[in-house]
Short mmCIF file of C-alpha atoms in Angstrom, two decimals:
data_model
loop_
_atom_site.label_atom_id
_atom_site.label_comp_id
_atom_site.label_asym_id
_atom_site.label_seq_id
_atom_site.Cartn_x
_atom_site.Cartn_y
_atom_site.Cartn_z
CA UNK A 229 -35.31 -8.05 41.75
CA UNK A 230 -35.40 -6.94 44.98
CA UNK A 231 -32.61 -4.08 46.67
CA UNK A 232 -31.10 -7.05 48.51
CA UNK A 233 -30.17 -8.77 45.45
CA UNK A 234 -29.04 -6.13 43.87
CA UNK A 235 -26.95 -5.04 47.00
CA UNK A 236 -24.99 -8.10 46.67
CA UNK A 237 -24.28 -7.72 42.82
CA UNK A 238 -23.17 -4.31 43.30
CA UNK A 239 -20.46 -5.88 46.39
CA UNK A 240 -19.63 -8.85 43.93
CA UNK A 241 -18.74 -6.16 41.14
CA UNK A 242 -16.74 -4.21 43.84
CA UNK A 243 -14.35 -7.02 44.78
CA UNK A 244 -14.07 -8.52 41.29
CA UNK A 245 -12.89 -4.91 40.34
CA UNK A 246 -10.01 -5.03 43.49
CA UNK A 247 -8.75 -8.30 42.17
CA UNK A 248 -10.29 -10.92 44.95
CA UNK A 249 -11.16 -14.48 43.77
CA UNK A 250 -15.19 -15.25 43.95
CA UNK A 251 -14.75 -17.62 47.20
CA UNK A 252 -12.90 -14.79 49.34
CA UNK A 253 -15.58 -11.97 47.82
CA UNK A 254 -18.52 -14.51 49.15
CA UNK A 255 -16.50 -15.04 52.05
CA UNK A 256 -16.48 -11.29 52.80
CA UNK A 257 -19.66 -10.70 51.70
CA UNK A 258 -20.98 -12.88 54.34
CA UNK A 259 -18.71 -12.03 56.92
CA UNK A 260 -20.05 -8.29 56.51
CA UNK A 261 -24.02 -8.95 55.45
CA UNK A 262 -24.38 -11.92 57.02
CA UNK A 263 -23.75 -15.56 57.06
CA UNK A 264 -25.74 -17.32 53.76
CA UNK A 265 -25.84 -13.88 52.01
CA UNK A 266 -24.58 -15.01 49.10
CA UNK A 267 -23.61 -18.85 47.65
CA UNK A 268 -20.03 -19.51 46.43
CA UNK A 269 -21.61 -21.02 43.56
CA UNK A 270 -23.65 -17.61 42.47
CA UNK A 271 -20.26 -15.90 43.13
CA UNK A 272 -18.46 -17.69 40.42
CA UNK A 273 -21.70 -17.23 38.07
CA UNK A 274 -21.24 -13.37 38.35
CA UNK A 275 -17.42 -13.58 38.40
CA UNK A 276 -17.50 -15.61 35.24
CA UNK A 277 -20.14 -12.92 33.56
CA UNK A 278 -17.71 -9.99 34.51
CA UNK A 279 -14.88 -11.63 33.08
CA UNK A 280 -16.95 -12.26 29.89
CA UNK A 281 -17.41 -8.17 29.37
CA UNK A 282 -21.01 -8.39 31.29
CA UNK A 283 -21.39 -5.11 33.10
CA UNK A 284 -25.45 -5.71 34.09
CA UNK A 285 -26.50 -6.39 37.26
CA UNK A 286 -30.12 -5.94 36.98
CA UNK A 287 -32.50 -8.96 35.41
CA UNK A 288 -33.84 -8.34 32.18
CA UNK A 289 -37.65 -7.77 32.11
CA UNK A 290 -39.78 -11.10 31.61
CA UNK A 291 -42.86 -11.85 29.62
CA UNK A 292 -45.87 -11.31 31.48
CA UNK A 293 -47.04 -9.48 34.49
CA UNK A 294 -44.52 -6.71 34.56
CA UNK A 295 -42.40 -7.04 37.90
CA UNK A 296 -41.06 -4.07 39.84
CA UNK A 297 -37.93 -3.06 39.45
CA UNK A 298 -36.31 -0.31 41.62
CA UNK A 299 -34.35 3.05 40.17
CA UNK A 300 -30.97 1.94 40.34
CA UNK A 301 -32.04 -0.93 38.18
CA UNK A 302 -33.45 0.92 35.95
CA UNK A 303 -30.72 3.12 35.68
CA UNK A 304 -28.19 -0.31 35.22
CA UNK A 305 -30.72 -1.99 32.27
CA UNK A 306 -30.37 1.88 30.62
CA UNK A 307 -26.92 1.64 30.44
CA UNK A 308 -26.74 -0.83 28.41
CA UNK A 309 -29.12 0.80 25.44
CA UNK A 310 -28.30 4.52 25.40
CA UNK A 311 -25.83 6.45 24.12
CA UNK A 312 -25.45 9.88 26.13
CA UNK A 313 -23.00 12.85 24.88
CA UNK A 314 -21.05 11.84 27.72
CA UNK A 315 -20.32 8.17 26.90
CA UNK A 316 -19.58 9.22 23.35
CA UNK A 317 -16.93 11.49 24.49
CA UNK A 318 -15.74 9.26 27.24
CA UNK A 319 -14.97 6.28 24.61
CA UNK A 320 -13.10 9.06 22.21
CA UNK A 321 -11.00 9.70 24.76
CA UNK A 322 -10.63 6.52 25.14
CA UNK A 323 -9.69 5.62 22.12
CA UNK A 324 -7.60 8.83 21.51
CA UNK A 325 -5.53 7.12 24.25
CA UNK A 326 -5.26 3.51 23.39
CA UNK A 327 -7.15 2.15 20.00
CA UNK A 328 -5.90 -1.40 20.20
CA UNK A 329 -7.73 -2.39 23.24
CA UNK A 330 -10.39 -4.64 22.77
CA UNK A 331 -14.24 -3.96 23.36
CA UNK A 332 -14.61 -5.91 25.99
CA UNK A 333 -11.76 -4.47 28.31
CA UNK A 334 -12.88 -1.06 26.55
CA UNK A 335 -16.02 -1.86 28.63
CA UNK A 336 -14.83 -3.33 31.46
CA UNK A 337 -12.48 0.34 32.08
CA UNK A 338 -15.23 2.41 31.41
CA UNK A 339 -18.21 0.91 33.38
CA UNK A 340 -20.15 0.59 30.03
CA UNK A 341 -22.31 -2.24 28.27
CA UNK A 342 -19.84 -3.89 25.38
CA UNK A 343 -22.63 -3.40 23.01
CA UNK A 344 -23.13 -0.07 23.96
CA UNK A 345 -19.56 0.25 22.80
CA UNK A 346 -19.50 -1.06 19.77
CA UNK A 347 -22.52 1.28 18.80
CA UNK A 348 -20.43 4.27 20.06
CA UNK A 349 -17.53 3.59 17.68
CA UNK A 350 -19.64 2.21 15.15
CA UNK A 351 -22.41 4.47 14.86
CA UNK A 352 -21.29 7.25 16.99
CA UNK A 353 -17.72 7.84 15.93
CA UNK A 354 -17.82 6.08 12.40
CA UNK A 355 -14.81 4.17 12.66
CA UNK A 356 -13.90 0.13 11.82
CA UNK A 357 -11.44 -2.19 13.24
CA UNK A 358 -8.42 -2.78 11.27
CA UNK A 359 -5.73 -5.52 11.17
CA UNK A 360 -2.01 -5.19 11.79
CA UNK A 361 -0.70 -5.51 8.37
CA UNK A 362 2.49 -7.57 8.41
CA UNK A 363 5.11 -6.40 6.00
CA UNK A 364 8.78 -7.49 4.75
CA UNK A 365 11.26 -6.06 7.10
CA UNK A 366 13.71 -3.34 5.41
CA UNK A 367 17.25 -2.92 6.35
CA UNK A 368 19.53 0.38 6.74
CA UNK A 369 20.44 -0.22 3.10
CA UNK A 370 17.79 -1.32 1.23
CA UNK A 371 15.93 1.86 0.98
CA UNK A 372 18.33 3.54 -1.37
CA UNK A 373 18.91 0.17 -3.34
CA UNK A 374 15.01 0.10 -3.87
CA UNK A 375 14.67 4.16 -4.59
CA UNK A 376 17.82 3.27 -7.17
CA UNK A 377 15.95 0.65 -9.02
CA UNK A 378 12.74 2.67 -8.74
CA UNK A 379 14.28 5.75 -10.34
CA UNK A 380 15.86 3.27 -13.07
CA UNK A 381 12.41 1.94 -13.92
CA UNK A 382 10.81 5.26 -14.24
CA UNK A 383 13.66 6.22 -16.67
CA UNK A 384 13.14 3.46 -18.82
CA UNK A 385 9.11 3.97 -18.76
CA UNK A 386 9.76 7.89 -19.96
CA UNK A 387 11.95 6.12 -22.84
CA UNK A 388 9.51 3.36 -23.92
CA UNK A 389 6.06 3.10 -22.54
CA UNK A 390 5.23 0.07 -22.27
CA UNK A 391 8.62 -1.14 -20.10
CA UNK A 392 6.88 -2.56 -17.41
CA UNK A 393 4.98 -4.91 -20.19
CA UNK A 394 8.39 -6.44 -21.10
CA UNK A 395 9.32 -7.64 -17.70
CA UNK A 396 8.77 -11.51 -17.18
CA UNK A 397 8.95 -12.08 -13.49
CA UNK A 398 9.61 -15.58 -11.90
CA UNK A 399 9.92 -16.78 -8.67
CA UNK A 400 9.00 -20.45 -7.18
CA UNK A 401 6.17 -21.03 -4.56
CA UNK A 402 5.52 -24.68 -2.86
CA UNK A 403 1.76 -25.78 -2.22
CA UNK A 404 0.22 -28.31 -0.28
CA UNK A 405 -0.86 -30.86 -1.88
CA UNK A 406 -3.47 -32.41 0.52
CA UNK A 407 -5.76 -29.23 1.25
CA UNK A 408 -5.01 -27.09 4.49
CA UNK A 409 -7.56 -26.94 7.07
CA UNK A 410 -7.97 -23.79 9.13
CA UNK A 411 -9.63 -24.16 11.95
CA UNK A 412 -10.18 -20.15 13.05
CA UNK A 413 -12.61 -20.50 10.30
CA UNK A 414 -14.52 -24.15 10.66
CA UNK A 415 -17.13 -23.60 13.07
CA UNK A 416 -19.78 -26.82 13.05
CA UNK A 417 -23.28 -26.30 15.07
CA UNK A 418 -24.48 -29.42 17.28
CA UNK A 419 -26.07 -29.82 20.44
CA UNK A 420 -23.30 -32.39 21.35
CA UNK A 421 -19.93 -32.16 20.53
CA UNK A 422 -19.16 -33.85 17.66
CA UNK A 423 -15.64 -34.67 18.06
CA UNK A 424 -14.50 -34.39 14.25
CA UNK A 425 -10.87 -34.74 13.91
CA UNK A 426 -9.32 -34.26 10.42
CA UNK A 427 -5.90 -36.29 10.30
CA UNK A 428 -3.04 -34.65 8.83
CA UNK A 429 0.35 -36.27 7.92
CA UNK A 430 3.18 -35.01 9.58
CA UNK A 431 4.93 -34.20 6.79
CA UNK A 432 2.29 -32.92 3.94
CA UNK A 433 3.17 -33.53 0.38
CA UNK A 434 3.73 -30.29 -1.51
CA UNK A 435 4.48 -29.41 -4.79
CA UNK A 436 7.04 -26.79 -5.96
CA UNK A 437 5.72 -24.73 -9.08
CA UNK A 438 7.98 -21.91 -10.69
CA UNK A 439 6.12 -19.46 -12.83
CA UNK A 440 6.81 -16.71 -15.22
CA UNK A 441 4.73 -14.11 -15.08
CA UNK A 442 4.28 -10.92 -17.92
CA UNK A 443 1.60 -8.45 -19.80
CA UNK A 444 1.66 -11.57 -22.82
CA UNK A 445 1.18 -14.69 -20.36
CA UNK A 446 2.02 -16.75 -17.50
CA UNK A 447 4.09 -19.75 -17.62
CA UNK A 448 4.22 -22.36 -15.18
CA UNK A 449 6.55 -24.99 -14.60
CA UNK A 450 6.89 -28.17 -11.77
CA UNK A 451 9.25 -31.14 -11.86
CA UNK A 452 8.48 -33.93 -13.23
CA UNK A 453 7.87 -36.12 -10.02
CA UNK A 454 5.31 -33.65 -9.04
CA UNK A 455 6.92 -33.07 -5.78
CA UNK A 456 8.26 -30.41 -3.48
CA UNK A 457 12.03 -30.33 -4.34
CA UNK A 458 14.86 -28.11 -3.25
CA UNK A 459 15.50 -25.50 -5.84
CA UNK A 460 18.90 -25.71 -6.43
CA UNK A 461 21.60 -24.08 -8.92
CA UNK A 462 21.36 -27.69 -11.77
CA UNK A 463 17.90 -28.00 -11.19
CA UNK A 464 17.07 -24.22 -11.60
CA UNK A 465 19.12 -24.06 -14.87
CA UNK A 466 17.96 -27.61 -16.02
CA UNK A 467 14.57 -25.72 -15.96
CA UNK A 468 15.97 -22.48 -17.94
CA UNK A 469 17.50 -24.81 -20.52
CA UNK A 470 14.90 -27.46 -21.38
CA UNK A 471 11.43 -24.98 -20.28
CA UNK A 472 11.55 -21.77 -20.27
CA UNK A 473 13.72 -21.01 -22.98
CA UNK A 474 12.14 -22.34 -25.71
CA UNK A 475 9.02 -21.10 -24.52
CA UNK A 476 10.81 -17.82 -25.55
CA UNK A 477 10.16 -18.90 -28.81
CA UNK A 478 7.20 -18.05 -29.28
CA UNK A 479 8.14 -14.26 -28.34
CA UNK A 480 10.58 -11.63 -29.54
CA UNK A 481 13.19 -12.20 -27.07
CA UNK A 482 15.56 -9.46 -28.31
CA UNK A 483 12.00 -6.78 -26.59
CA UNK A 484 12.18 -8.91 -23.07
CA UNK A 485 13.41 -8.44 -19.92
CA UNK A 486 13.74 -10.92 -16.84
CA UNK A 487 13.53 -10.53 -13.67
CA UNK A 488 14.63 -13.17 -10.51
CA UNK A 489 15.33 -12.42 -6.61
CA UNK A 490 18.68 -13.24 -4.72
CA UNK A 491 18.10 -17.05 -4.19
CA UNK A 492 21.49 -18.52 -4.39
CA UNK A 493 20.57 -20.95 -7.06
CA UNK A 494 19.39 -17.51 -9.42
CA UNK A 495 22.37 -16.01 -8.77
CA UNK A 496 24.99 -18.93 -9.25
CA UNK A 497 28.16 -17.53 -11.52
CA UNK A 498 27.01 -20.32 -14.21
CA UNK A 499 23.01 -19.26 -13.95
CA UNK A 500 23.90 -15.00 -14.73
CA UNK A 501 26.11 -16.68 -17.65
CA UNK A 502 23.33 -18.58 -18.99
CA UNK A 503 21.06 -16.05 -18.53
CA UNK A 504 23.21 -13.40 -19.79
CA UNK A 505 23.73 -15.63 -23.13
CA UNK A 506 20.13 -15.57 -23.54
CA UNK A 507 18.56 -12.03 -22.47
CA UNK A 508 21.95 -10.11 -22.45
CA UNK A 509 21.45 -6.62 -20.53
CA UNK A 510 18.08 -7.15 -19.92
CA UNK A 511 18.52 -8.88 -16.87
CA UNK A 512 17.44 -7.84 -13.62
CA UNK A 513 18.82 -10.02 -10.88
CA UNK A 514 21.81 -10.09 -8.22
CA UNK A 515 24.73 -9.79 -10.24
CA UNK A 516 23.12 -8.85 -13.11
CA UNK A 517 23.40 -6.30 -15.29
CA UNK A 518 20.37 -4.54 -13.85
CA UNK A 519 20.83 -5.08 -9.79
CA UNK A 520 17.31 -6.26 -8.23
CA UNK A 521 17.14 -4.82 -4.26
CA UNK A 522 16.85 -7.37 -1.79
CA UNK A 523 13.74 -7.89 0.55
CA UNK A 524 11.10 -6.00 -2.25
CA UNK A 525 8.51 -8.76 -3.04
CA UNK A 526 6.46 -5.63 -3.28
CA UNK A 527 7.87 -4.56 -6.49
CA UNK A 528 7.03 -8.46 -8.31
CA UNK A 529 3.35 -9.09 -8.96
CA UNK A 530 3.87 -12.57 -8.73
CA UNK A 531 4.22 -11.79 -4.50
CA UNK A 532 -0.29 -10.76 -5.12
CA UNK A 533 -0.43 -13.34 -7.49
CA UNK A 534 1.36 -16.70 -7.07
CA UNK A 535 1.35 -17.50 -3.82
CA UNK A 536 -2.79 -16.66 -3.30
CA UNK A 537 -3.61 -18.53 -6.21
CA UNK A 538 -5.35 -21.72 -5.69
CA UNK A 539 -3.95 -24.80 -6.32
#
């Protein structure tokens, strides 16, 4: 590449940096070297690499009769492949001062290769990047509702060891019925465009499933039309009455414990009665005996369980 050439990248980089479009940095660029300097045409090219995280301006070598390449290219195809002392520590600063950037802008800031980057805070640094978690939002009041009920659990474990075993926890879940497609993760490889369209209804068919969960079982449970329903108080104890509890024969009930959120159908005056005829104090729900905090799907397993289990 000859020092001409590489004049004009190094101009291109300079006014993609202050914020000009490619047409007025060819524009100037031949106003100042010369007319027919540089295209419009190669000015998008390089504008478009920049953009994309490229930070090289020199060619990379070719097969065959090596060609010669002056210092300052040298020094540009260099930068990409090695990691001085003084990249390391400029990227830990870096990162000291803002680790959610990506690695692209991350090299775009500091004049650096992206891949020389990565291998920095890979290799260099030893670290990984990590997802925002998303969690269940706590309010002002919850906390000492939830450190309440945690205390009262820990009491009951130092009594009888094997609490926690006694617990059945429910909740209900819907689930789509015909398959979910994501496309972040369908990728298909073609030299053309394939233009594969998967048709989805606007309104997918989904099934709601309650389930029971404890140490001695699960137990599931779906209406008998097989379809996604609105849980409501009649429905929710039609499912108590003719399902679940004479599944409880099977099991000492006078040893078990239940557990259900706030839903408004759990906690319906008639639903605590008929659970109250059936468990007595060993219920844990709104307006139960035992009061279960709002907002802690964290303290159910069926929250890891029931709604990541395929269907």
């Amino acid at each position: 590449m000859t020092d001409e050439k590489y004049k004009i990248r190094v101009l291109l980089r300079h006014y993609w940096k202050k914020g000009l479009s490619s047409r007025d940095a060819a524009a100037e660029i031949c106003n100042v070297e010369g007319e027919g300097m540089v295209k419009k045409t190669a000015a998008a090219k390089w504008f478009k690499r920049f953009n994309n995280g490229e930070t090289r301006l020199a060619d990379l070598p070719r097969s065959g009769r090596p060609s010669t390449v002056n210092n300052e290219a040298l020094r540009e195809l260099r930068r990409c492949t090695v990691r001085t002392e003084e990249a390391i520590a400029t990227v830990e600063r870096s990162i000291a001062e803002d680790p959610n950037e990506s690695i692209r802008h991350r090299a775009q800031e500091l004049d650096l290769c992206p891949s020389t980057v990565w291998k920095i805070l890979r290799k260099d640094l030893g670290m990984r990047a990590y997802k925002i978690q998303l969690v269940q939002e706590l309010k002002p009041n919850d906390h000492q509702a939830r450190r309440r009920f945690v205390e009262w659990a820990q009491n009951e474990i130092a009594v009888v060891p094997d609490f926690h075993k006694r617990i059945f926890f429910s909740d209900e879940a819907h689930f789509w019925l015909n398959g979910y497609v994501n496309k972040q993760n369908c990728r298909i490889w073609s030299e053309d465009n394939p233009q594969v369209y998967v048709k989805t209804p606007l309104h997918p068919e989904k099934m709601t499933v309650w389930c029971a969960l404890w140490a001695g079982g699960i137990n599931f449970f779906k209406n008998d039309d097989g379809q996604n329903v609105t849980v409501n108080g009649d429905r929710y104890r039609a499912m108590i009455t003719n399902f679940f509890i004479p599944e409880l024969n099977n099991h000492d009930v006078q040893e078990l414990w239940f557990q259900q959120d706030g839903a408004t159908c759990h906690t319906a005056r008639a639903t605590i009665d008929l659970l109250k005829d059936t468990f007595g104090d060993r219920l844990t729900s709104r307006f139960g005996p035992v009061n279960w905090p709002p907002r802690s799907c964290d303290l159910t397993p069926l929250d890891y369980f029931l709604y990541i289990a395929p269907m």
